[in-house]
C-alpha atoms as a PDB file:
ATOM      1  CA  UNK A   1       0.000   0.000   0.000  1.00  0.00           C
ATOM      2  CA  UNK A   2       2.483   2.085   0.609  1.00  0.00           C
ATOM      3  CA  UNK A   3       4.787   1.530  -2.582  1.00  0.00           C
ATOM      4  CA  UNK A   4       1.526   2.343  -4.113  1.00  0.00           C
ATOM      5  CA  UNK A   5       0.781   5.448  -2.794  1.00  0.00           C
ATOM      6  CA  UNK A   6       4.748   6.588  -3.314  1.00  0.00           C
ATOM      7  CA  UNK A   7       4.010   5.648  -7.261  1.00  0.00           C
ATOM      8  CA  UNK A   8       0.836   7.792  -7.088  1.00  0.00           C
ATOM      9  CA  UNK A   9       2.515  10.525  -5.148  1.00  0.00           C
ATOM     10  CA  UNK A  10       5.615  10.588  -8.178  1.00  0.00           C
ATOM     11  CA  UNK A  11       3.243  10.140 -10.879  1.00  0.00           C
ATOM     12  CA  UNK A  12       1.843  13.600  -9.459  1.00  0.00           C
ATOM     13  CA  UNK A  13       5.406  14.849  -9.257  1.00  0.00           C
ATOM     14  CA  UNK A  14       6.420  14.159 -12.636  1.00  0.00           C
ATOM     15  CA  UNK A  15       3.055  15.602 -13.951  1.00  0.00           C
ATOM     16  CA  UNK A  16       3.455  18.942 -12.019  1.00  0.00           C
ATOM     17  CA  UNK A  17       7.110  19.456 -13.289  1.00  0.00           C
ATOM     18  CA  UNK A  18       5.793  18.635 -16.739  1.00  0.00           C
ATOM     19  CA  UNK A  19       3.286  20.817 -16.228  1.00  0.00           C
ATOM     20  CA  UNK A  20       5.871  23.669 -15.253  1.00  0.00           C
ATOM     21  CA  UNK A  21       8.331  23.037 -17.631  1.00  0.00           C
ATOM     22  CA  UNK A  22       9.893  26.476 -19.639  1.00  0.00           C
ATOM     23  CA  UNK A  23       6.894  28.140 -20.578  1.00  0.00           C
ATOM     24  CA  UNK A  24       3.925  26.586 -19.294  1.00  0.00           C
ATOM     25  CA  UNK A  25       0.924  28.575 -19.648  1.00  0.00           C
ATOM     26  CA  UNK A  26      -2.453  28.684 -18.778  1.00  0.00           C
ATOM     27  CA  UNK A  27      -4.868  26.853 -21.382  1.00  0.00           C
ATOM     28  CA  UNK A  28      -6.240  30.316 -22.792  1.00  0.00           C
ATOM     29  CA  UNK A  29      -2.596  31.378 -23.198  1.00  0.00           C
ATOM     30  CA  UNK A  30      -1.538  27.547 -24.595  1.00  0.00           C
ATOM     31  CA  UNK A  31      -3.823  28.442 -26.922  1.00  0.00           C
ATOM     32  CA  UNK A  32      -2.739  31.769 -28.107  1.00  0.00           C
ATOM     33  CA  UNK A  33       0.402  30.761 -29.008  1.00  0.00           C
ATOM     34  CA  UNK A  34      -0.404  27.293 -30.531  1.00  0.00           C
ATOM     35  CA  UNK A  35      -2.209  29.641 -32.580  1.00  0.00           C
ATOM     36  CA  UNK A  36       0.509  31.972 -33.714  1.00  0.00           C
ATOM     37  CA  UNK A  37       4.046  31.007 -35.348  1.00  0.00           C
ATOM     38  CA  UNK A  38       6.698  29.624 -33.370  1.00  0.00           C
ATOM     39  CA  UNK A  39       9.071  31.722 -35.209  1.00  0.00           C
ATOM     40  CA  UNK A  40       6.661  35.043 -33.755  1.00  0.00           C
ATOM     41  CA  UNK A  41       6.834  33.262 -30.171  1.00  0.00           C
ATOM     42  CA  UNK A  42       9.915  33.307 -29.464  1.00  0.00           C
ATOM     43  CA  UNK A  43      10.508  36.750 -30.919  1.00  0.00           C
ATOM     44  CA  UNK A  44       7.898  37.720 -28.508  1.00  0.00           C
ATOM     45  CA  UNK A  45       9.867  36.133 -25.677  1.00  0.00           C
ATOM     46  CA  UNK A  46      13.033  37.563 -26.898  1.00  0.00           C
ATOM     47  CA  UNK A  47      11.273  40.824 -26.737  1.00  0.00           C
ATOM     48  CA  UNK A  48       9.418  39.920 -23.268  1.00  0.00           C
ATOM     49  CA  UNK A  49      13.633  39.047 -21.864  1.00  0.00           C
ATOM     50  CA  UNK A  50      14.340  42.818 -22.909  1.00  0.00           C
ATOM     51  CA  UNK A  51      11.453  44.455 -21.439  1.00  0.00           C
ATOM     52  CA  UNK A  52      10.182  45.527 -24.679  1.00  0.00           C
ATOM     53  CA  UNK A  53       6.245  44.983 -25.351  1.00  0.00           C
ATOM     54  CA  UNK A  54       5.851  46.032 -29.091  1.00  0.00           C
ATOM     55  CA  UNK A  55       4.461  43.780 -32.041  1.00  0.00           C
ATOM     56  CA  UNK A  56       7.590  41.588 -33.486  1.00  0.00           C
ATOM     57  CA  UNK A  57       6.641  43.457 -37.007  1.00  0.00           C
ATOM     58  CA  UNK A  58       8.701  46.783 -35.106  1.00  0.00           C
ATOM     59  CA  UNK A  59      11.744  44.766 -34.782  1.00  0.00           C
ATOM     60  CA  UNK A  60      11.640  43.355 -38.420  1.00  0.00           C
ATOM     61  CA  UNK A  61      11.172  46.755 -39.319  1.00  0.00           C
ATOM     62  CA  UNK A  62      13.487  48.375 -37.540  1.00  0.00           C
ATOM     63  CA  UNK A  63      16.216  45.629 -38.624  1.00  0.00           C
ATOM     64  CA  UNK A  64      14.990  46.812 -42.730  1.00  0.00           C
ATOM     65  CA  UNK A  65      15.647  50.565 -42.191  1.00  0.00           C
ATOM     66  CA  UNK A  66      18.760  49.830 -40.412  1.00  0.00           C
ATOM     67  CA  UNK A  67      20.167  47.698 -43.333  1.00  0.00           C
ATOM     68  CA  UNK A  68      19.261  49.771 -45.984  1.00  0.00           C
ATOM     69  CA  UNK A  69      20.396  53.374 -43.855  1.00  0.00           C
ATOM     70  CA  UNK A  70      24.136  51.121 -43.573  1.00  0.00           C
ATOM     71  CA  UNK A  71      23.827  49.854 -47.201  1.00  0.00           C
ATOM     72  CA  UNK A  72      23.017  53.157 -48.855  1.00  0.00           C
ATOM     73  CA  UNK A  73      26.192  55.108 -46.510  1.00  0.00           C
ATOM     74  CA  UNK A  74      28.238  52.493 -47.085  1.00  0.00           C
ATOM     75  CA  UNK A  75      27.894  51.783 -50.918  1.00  0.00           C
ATOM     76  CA  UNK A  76      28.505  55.626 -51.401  1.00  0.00           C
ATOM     77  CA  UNK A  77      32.295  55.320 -50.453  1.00  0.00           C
ATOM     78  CA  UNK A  78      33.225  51.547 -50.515  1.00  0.00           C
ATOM     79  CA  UNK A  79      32.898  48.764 -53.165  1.00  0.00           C
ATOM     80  CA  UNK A  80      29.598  47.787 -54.191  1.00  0.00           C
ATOM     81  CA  UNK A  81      30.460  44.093 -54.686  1.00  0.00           C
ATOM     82  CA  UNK A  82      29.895  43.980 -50.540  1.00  0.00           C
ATOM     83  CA  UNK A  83      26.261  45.036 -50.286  1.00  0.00           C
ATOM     84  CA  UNK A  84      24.914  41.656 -48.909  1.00  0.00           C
ATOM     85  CA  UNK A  85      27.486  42.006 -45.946  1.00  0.00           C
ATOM     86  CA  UNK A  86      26.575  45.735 -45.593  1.00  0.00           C
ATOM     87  CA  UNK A  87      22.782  44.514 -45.321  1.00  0.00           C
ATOM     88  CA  UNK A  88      23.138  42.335 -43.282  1.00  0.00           C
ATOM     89  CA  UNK A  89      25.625  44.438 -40.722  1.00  0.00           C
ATOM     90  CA  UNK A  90      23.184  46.619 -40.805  1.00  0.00           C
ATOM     91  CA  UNK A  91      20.425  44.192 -39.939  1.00  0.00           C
ATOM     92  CA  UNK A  92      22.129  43.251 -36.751  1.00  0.00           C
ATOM     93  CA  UNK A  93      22.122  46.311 -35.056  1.00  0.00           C
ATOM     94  CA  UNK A  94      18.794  46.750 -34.019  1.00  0.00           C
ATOM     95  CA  UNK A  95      19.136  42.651 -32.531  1.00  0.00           C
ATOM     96  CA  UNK A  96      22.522  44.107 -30.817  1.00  0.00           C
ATOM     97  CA  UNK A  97      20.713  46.565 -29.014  1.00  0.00           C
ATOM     98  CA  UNK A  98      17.799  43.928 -27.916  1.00  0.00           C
ATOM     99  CA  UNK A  99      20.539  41.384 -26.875  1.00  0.00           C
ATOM    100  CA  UNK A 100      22.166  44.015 -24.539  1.00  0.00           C
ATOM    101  CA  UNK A 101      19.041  45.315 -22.646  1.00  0.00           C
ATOM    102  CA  UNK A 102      18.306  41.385 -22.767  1.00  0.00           C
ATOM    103  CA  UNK A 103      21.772  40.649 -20.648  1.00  0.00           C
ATOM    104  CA  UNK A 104      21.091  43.827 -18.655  1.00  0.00           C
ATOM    105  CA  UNK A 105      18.206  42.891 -17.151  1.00  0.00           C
ATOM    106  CA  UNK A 106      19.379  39.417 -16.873  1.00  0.00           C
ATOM    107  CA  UNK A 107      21.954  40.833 -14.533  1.00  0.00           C
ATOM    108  CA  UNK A 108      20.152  43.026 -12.745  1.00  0.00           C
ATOM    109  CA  UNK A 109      17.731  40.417 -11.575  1.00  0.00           C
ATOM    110  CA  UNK A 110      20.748  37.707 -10.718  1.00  0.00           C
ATOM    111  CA  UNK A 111      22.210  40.760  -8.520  1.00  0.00           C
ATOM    112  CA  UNK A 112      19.246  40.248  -6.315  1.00  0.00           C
ATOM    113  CA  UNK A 113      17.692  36.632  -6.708  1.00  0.00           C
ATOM    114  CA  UNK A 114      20.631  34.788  -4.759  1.00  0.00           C
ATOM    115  CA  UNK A 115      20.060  37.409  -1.302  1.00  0.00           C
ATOM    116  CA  UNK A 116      15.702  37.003  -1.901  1.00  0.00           C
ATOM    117  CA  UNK A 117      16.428  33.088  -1.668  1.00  0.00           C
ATOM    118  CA  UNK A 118      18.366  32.829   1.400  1.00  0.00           C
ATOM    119  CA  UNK A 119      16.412  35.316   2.920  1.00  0.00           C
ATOM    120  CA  UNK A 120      13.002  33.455   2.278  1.00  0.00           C
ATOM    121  CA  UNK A 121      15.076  30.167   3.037  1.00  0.00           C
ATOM    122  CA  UNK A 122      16.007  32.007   6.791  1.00  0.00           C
ATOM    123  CA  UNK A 123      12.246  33.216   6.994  1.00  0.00           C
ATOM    124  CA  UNK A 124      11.190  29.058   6.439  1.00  0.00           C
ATOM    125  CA  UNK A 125      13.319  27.645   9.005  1.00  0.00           C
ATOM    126  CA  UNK A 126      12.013  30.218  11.142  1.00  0.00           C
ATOM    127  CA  UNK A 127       8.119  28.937  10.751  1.00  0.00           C
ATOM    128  CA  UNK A 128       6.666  31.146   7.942  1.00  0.00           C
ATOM    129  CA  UNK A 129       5.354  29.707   4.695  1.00  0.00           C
ATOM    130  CA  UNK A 130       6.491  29.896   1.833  1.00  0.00           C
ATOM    131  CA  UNK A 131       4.129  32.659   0.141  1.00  0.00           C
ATOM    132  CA  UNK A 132       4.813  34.989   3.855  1.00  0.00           C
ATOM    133  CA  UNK A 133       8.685  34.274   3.763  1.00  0.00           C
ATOM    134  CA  UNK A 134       9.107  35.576  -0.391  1.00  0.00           C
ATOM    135  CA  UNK A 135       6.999  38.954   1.008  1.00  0.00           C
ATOM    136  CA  UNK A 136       9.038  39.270   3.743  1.00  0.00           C
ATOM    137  CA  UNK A 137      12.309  39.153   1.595  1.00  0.00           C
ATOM    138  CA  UNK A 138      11.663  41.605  -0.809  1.00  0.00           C
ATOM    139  CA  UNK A 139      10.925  44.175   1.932  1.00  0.00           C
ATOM    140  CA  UNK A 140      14.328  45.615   1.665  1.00  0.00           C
ATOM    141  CA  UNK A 141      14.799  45.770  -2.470  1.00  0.00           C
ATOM    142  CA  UNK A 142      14.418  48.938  -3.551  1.00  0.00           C
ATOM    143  CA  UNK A 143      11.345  49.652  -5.852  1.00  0.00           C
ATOM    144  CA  UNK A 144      12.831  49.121  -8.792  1.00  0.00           C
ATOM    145  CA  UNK A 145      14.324  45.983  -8.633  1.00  0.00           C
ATOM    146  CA  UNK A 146      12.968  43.625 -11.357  1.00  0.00           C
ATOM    147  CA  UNK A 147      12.784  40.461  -8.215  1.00  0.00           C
ATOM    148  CA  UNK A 148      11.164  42.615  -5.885  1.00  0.00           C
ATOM    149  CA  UNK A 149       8.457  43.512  -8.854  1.00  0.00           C
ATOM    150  CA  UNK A 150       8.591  39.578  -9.737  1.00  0.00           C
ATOM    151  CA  UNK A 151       7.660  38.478  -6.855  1.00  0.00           C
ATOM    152  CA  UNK A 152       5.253  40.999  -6.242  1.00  0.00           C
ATOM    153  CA  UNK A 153       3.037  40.012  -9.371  1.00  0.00           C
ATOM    154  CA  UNK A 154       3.448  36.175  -7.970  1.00  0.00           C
ATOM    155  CA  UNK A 155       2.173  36.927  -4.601  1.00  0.00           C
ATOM    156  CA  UNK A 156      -0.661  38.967  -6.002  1.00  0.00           C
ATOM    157  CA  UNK A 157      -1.695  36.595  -8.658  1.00  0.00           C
ATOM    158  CA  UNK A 158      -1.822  33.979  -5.791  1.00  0.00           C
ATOM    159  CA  UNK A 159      -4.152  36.517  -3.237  1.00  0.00           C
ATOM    160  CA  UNK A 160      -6.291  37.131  -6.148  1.00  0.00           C
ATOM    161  CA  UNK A 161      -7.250  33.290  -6.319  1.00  0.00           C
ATOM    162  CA  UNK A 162      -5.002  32.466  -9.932  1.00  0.00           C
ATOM    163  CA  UNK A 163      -4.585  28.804  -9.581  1.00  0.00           C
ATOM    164  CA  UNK A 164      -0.729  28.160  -8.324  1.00  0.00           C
ATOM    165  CA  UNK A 165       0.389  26.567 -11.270  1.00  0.00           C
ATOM    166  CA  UNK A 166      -0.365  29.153 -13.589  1.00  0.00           C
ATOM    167  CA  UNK A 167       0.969  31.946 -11.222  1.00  0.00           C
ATOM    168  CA  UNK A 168       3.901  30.336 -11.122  1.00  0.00           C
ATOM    169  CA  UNK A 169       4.807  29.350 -14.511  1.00  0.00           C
ATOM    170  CA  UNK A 170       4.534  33.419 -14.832  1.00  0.00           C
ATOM    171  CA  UNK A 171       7.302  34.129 -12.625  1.00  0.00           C
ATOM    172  CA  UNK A 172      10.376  35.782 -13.990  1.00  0.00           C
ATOM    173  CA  UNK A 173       8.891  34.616 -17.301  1.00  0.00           C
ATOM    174  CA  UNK A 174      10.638  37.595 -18.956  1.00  0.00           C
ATOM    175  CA  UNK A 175      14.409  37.092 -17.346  1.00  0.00           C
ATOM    176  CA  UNK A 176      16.901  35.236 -18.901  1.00  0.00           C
ATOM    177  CA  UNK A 177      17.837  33.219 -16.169  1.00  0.00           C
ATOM    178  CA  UNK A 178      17.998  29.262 -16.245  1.00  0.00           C
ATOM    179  CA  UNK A 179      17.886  28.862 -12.492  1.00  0.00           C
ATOM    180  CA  UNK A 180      14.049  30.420 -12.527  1.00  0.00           C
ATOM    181  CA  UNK A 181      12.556  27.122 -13.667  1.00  0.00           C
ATOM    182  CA  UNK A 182      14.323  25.471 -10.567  1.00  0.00           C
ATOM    183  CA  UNK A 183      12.363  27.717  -8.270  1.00  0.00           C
ATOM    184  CA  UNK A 184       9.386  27.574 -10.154  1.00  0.00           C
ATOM    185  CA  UNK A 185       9.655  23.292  -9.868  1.00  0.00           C
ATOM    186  CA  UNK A 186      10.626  23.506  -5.978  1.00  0.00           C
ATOM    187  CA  UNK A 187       8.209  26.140  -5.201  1.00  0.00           C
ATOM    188  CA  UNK A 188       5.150  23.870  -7.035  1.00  0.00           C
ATOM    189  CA  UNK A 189       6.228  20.762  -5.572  1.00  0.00           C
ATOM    190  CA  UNK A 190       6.880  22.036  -1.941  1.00  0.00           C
ATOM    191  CA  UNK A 191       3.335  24.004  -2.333  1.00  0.00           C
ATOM    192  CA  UNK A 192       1.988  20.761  -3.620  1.00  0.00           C
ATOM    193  CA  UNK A 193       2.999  18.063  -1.837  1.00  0.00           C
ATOM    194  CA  UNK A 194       5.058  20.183   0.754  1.00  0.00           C
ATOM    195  CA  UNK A 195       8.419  19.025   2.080  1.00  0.00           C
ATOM    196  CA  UNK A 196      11.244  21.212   3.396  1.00  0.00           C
ATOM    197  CA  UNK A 197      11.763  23.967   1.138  1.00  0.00           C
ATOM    198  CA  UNK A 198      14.210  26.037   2.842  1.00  0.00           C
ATOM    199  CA  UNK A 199      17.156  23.870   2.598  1.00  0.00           C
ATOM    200  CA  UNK A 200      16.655  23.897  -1.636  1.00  0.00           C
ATOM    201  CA  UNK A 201      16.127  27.135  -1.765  1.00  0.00           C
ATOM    202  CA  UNK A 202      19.451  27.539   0.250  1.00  0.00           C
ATOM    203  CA  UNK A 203      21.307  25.247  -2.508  1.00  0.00           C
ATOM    204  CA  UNK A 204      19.744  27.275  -5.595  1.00  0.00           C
ATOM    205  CA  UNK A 205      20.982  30.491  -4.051  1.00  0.00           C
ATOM    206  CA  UNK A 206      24.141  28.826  -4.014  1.00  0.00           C
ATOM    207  CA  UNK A 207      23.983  27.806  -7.369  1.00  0.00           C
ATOM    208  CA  UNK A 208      23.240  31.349  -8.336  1.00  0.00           C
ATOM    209  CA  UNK A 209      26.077  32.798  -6.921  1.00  0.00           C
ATOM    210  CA  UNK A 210      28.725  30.586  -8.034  1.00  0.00           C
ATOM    211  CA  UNK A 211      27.166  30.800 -11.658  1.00  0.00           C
ATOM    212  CA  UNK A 212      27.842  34.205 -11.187  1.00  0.00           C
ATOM    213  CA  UNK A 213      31.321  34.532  -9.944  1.00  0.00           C
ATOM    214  CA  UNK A 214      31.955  31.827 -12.403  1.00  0.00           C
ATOM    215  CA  UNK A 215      30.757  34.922 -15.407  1.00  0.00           C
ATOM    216  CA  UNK A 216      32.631  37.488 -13.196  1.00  0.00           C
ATOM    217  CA  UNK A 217      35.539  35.997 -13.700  1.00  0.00           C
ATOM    218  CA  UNK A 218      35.655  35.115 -17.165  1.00  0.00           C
ATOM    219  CA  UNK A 219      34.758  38.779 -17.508  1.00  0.00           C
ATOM    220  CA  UNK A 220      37.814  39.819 -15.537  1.00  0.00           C
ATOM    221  CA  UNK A 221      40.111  37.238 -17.263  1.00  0.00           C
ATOM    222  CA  UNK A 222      38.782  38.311 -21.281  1.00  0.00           C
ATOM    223  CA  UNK A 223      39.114  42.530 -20.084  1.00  0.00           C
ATOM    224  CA  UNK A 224      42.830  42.791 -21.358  1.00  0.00           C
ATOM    225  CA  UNK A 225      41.495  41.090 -24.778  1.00  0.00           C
ATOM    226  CA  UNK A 226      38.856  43.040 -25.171  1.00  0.00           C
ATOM    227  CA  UNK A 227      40.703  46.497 -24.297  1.00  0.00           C
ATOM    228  CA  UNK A 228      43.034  45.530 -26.727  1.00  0.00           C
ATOM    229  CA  UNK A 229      40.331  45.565 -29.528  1.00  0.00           C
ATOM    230  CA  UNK A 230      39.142  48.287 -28.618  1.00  0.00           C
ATOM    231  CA  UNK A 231      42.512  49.859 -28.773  1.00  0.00           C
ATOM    232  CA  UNK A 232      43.146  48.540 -32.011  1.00  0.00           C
ATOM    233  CA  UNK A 233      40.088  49.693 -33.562  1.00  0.00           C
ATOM    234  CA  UNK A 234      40.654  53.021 -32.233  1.00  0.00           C
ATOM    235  CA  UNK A 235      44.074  53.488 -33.570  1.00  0.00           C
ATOM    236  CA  UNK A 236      43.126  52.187 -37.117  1.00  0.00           C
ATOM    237  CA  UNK A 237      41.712  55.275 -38.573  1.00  0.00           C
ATOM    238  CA  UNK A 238      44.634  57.438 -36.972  1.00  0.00           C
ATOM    239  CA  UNK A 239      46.823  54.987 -38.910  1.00  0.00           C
ATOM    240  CA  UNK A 240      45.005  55.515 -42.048  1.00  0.00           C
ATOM    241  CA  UNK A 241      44.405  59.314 -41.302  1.00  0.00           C
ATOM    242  CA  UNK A 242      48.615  59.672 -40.998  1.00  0.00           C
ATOM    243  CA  UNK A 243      49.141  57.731 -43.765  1.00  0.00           C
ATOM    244  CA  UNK A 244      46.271  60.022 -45.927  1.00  0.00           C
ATOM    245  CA  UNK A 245      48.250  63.279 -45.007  1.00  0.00           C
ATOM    246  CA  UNK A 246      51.723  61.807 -45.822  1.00  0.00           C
ATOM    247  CA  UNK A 247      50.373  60.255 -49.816  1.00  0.00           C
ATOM    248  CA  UNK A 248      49.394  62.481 -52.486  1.00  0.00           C
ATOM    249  CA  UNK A 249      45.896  61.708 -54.202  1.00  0.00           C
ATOM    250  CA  UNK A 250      45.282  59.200 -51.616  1.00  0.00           C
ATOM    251  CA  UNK A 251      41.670  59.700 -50.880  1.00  0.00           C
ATOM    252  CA  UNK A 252      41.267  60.234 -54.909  1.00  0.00           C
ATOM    253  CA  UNK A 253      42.935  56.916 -55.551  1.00  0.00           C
ATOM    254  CA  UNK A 254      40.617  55.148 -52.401  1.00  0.00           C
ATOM    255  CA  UNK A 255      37.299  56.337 -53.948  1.00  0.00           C
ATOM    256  CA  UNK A 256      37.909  56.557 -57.910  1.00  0.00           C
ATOM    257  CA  UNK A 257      40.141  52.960 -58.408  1.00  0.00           C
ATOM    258  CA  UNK A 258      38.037  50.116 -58.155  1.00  0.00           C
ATOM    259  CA  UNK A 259      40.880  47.706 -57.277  1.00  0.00           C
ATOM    260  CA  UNK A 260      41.735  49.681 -54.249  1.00  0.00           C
ATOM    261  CA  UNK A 261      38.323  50.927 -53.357  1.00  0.00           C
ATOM    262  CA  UNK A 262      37.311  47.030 -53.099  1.00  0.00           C
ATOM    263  CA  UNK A 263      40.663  45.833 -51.514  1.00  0.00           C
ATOM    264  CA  UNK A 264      39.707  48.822 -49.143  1.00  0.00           C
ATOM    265  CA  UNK A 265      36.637  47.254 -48.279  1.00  0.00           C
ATOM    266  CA  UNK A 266      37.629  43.804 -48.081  1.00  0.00           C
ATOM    267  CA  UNK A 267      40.345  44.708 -45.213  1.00  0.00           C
ATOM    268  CA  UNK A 268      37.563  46.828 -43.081  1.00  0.00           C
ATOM    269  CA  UNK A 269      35.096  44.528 -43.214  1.00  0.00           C
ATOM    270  CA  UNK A 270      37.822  41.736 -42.150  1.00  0.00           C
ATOM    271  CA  UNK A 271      38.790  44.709 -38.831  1.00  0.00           C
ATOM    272  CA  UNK A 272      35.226  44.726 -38.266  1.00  0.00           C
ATOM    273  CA  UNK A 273      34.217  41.320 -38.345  1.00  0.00           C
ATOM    274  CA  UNK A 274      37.442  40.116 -36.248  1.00  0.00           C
ATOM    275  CA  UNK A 275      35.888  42.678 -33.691  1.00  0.00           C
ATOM    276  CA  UNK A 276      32.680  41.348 -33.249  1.00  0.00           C
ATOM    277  CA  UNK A 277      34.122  38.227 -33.600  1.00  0.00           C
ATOM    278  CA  UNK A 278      36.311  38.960 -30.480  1.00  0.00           C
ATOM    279  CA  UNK A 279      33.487  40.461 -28.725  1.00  0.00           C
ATOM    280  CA  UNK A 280      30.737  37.459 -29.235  1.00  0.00           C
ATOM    281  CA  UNK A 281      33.671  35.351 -27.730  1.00  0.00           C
ATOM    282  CA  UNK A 282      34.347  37.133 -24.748  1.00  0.00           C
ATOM    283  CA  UNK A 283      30.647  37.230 -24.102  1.00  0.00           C
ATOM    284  CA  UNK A 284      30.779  34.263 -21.385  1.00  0.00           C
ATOM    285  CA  UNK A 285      27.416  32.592 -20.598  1.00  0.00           C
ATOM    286  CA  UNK A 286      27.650  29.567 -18.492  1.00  0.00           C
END
């Protein structure tokens, strides 16, 4: 009987982490985006990770005008025979600009998630539940702290009688963070079936915080490569500025011959691509 009721109770386990998985949703929302495109979901959650709430049309339009404004400049002074790259450089500043508000709010929410966690972990030993110990440890967060306004919405949606599952599959569902879906799991299952909470909430702060010393550090080690890129992509256009001033007809040759205008090109778009090359490597994620 009781092996039996141990199969029933994981049966019930496995179903509520399924049921939580990244990006559960509540059936009307299910729906909604069974209905749409995948490829127009998860621009919408790429857009939802930046903070940014407009149709994914804006961004596809935005990404247009931005390759045409960089093709039209740059076919005016450099080889036309390099338009696609120029397009598509062009195209990927607009998703540059999403990506960094993307990792900015990321870390703005891992500055505070690790200290909310122990906290609430420290306010469960102590005797308070779960939903009075994550109130209690956003007291101190200032207002605009994107946990303290996280948990906020959670704790609301769950006073205003939202079933549990579907107020927390909506928590932190706009952060890039992987450890999210950990709390949202533990906080189901210890809501569900109940358990001691505190102790895993103590282990995925700690998991937290050494994922982020771990990027820290990386960050510190890849600094002296990426000042140098930046030093060497400074100093390029004094280099070709000197030599300019020191060569008759030089900007007359650069424009007018078409096998230096392109050989021109070819060698900025190789400084410029090795940069964001460098860049996109130094960009540690763990």
């Amino acid at each position: 009987m009781a092996s039996l009721e141990r199969i029933a109770a994981k049966r019930r386990a496995l179903a509520l982490i399924e049921h939580n998985s990244p990006g559960a949703l509540d059936r009307d929302e299910r729906r909604a985006v069974a209905e749409q495109p995948e490829a127009e979901g998860r621009v919408r959650t790429y857009l939802s990770q930046a903070g940014l709430s407009f149709h994914p049309i804006v961004l596809f339009l935005f990404m247009a005008l931005g390759a045409t404004v960089v093709s039209l400049f740059a076919t005016t002074f450099l080889s036309v025979w390099f338009t696609p790259l120029f397009f598509l450089s062009g195209a990927m500043i607009p998703l540059a600009l999403v990506e960094r508000r993307v990792r900015d709010r990321a870390n703005q929410f891992s500055a505070d998630y690790p200290t909310v966690l122990l906290a609430t972990a420290s306010s469960i030993k102590a005797g308070m539940t779960a939903y009075r110990a994550l109130e209690r440890s956003i007291r101190l967060l200032p207002e605009d702290s994107l946990v303290r306004s996280e948990v906020r919405n959670l704790l609301a949606a769950l006073d205003k009688g939202t079933p549990r599952e579907q107020a927390v599959s909506r928590f932190a569902r706009g952060i890039r963070q992987p450890d999210v879906e950990l709390f949202r799991t533990a906080f189901s299952l210890a809501s569900e079936h109940g358990g001691k909470f505190g102790p895993t909430l103590e282990r995925l702060a700690r998991v937290c915080r050494d994922r982020g010393t771990l990027t820290h550090m990386a960050g510190v080690r890849t600094a002296t490569m990426r000042m140098t890129a930046n030093v060497l992509l400074a100093l390029t256009p004094v280099i070709v500025m000197m030599i300019a001033v020191r060569t008759d007809g030089y900007w007359d040759l650069f424009l007018n011959d078409p096998t230096a205008n392109t050989l021109s090109t070819a060698g900025i778009l190789c400084i410029l691509i090795s940069y964001a090359t460098l860049i996109r490597m130094s960009n540690f994620r763990p």
